[in-house]
Short mmCIF file of C-alpha atoms in Angstrom, two decimals:
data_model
loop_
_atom_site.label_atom_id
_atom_site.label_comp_id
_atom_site.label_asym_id
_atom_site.label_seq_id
_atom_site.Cartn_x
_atom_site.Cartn_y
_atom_site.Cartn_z
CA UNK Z 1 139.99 -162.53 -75.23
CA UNK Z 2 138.64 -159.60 -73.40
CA UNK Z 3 135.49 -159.75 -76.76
CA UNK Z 4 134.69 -163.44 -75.65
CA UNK Z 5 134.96 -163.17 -71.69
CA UNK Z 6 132.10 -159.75 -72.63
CA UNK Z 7 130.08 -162.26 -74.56
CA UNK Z 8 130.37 -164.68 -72.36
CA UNK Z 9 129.01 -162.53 -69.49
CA UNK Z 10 126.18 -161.13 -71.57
CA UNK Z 11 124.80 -164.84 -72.67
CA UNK Z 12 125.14 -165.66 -68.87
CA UNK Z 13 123.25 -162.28 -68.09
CA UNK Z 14 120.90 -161.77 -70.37
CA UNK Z 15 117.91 -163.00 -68.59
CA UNK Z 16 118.37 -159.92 -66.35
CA UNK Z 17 118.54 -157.30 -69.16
CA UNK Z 18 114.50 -155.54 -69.49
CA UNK Z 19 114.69 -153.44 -72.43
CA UNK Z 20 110.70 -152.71 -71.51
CA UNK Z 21 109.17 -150.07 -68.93
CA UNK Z 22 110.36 -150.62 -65.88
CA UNK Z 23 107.48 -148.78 -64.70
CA UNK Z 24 104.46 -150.43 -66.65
CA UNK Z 25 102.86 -152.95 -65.02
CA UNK Z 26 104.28 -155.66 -66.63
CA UNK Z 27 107.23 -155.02 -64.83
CA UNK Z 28 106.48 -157.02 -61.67
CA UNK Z 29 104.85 -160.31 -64.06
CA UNK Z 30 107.86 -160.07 -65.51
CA UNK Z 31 110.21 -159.71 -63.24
CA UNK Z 32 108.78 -162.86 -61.42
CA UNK Z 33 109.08 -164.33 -64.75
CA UNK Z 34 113.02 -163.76 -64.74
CA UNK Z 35 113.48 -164.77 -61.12
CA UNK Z 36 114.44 -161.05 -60.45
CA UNK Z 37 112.86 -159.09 -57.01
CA UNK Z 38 111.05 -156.31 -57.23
CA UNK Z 39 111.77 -153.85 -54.54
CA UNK Z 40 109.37 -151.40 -55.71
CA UNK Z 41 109.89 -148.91 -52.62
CA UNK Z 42 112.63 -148.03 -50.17
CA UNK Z 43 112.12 -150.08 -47.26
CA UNK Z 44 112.14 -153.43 -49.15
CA UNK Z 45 115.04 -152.19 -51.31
CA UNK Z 46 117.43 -151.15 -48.27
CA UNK Z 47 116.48 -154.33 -46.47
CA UNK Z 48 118.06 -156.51 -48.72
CA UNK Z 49 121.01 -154.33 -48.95
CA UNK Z 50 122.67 -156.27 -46.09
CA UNK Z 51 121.58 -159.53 -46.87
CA UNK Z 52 124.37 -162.63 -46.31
CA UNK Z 53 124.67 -162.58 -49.82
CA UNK Z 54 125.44 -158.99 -50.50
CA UNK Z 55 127.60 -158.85 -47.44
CA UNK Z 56 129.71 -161.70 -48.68
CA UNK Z 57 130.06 -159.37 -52.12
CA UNK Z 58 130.97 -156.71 -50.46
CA UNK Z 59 133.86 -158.18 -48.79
CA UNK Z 60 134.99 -160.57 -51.54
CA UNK Z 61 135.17 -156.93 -53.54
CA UNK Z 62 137.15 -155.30 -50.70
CA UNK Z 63 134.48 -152.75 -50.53
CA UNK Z 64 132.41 -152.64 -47.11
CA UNK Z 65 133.18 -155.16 -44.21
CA UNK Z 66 129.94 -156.91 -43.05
CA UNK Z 67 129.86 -154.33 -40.27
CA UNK Z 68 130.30 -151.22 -42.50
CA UNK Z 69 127.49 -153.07 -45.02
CA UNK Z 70 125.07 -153.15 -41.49
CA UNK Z 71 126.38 -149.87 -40.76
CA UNK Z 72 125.13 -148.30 -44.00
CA UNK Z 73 121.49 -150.44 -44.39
CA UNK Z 74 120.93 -148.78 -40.73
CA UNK Z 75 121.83 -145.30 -42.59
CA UNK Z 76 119.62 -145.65 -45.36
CA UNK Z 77 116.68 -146.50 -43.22
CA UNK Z 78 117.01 -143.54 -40.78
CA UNK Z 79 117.25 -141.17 -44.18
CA UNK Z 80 114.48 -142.81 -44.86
CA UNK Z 81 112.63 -142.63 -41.47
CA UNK Z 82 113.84 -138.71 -40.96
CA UNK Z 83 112.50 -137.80 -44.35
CA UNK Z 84 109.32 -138.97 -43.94
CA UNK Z 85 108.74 -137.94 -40.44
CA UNK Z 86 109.99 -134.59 -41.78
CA UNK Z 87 107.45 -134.43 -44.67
CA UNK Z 88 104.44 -135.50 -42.24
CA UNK Z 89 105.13 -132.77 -40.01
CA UNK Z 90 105.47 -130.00 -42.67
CA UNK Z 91 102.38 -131.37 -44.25
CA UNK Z 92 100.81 -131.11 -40.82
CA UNK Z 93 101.94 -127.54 -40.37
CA UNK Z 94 100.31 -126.83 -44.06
CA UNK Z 95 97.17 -127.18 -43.05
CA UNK Z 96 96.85 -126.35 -39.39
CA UNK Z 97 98.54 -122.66 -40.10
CA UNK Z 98 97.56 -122.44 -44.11
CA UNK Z 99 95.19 -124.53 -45.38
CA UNK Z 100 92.19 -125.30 -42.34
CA UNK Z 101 92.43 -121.30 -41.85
CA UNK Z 102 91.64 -120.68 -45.38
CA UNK Z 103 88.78 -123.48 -45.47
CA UNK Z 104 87.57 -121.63 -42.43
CA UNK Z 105 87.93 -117.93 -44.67
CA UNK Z 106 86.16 -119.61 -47.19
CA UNK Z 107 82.74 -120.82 -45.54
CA UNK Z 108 82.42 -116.98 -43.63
CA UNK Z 109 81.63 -115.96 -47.32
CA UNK Z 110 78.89 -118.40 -47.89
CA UNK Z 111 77.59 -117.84 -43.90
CA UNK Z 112 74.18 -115.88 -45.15
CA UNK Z 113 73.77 -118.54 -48.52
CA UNK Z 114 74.87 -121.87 -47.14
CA UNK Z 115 73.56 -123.67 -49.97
CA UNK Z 116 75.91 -122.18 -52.45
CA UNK Z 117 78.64 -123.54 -50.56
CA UNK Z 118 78.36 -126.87 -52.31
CA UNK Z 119 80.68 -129.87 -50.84
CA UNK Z 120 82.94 -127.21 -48.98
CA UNK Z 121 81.71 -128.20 -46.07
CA UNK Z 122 82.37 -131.91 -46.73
CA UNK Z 123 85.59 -131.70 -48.19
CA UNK Z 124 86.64 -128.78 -45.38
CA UNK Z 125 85.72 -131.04 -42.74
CA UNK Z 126 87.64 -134.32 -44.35
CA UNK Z 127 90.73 -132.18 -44.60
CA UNK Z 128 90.50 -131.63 -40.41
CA UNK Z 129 89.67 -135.26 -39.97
CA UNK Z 130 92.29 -136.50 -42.21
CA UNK Z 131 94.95 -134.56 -40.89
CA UNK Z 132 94.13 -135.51 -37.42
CA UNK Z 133 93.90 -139.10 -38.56
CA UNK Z 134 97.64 -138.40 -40.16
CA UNK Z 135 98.70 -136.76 -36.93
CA UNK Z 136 97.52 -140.01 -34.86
CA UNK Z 137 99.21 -142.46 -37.31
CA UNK Z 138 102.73 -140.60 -36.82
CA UNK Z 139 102.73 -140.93 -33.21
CA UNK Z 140 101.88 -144.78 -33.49
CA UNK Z 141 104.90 -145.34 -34.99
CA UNK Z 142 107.60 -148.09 -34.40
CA UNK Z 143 110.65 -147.34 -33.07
CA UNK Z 144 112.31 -150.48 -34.90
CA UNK Z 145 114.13 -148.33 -37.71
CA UNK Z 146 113.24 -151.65 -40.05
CA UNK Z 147 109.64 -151.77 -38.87
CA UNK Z 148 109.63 -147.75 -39.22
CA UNK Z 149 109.85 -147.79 -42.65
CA UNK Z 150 107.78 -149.91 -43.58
CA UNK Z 151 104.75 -148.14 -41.18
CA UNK Z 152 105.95 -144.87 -42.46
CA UNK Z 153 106.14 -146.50 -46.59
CA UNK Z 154 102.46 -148.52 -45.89
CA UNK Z 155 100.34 -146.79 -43.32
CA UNK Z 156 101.33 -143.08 -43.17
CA UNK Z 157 102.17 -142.22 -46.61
CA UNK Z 158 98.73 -143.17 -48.07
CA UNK Z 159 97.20 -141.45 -45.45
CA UNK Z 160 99.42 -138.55 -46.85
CA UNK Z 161 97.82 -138.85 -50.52
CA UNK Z 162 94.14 -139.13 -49.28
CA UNK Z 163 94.75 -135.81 -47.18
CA UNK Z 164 96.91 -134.64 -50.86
CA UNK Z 165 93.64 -135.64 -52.42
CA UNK Z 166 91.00 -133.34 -50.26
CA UNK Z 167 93.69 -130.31 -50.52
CA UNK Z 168 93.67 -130.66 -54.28
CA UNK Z 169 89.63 -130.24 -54.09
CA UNK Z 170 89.74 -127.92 -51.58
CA UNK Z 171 92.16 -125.73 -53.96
CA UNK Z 172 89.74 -126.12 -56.73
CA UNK Z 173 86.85 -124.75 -54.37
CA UNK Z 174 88.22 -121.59 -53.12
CA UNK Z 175 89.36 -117.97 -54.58
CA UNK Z 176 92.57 -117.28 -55.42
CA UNK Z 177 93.74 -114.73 -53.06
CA UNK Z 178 92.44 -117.45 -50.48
CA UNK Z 179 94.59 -120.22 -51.26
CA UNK Z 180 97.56 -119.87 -48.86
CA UNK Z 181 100.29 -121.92 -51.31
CA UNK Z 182 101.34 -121.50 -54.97
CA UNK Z 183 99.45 -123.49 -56.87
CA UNK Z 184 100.93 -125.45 -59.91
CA UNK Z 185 101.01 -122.75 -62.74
CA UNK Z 186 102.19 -119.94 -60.09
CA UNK Z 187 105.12 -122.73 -59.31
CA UNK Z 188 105.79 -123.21 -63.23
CA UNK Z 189 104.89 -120.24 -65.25
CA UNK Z 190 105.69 -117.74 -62.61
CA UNK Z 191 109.04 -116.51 -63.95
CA UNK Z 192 106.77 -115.43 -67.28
CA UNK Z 193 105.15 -113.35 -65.39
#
């Protein structure tokens, strides 16, 4: 019967079923646990999508041909790839037209009392370093679409949170009418206003 064939699957399945946070970080212990892989970011997760075994799926399911399963691994990584690139260069452009000139508005004010200034300088300077340390890492990358990813997932993006990090300070530091962006409550409460 259709009720036993269900049952059936589910016994057979149910090491595979985490009724947990998939996010917690218990997820991974017991994931290994269950014998289950943890692609935890794009690049791993679209390199197994054309693996022997899910290519053989595919067909057996009249779904994708082993070419058309290549075909769309190859399209997930250049999303991937062009997404990223995209966000490096716009985050680039934020702080080379928005953010560095406001740093630079910023210190004029404190140019007669320098030692009100506090860690601007620090933190001003880090934001120019960082950025061209961000700048340098983009060009370095692979042209591999495969190797790409992963570059672009475990070398560039970090370098994109410690720059995210200094901006967030920086923010804290300067006036309002400075700040080139919407901060977070302009972005959330502005239709209040």
């Amino acid at each position: 019967s259709h009720r036993d064939a269900v049952a059936k699957m589910f016994k057979d399945n149910r090491h595979v079923i985490f009724t947990g946070n998939g996010y917690s970080a218990e997820w991974p212990a017991e994931a290994k646990k269950r014998g289950l892989p943890n692609l935890y970011n794009t690049p791993l997760a679209a390199a197994t999508f054309n693996s022997p075994e899910n290519k053989k799926l595919f067909e057996d399911m009249g779904i994708l041909s082993p070419a058309e399963t290549d075909a769309r691994a190859e399209v997930m990584f250049e999303n991937y790839n062009t997404t990223l690139c995209t966000e490096v260069q716009t985050m680039v452009d934020m702080m080379e037209t928005g953010i560095l000139p406001a740093c630079a508005r910023d210190m004029k004010k404190y140019a007669s009392m320098p030692s009100l200034a506090g860690d601007r300088v620090n933190i001003y300077t880090s934001i120019k370093t960082e950025t061209d340390k961000l700048k340098s890492l983009i060009e370095r990358k692979p042209h591999d679409l495969k190797e790409e990813a992963t570059y672009l997932c475990d070398t560039v993006k970090p370098q994109m949170q410690a720059l995210r990090t200094l901006v967030d300070k920086a923010e804290g530091l300067m006036e309002r009418e400075l700040y080139p962006y919407p901060n977070y409550e302009e972005l959330i409460y502005s239709h209040h206003a």
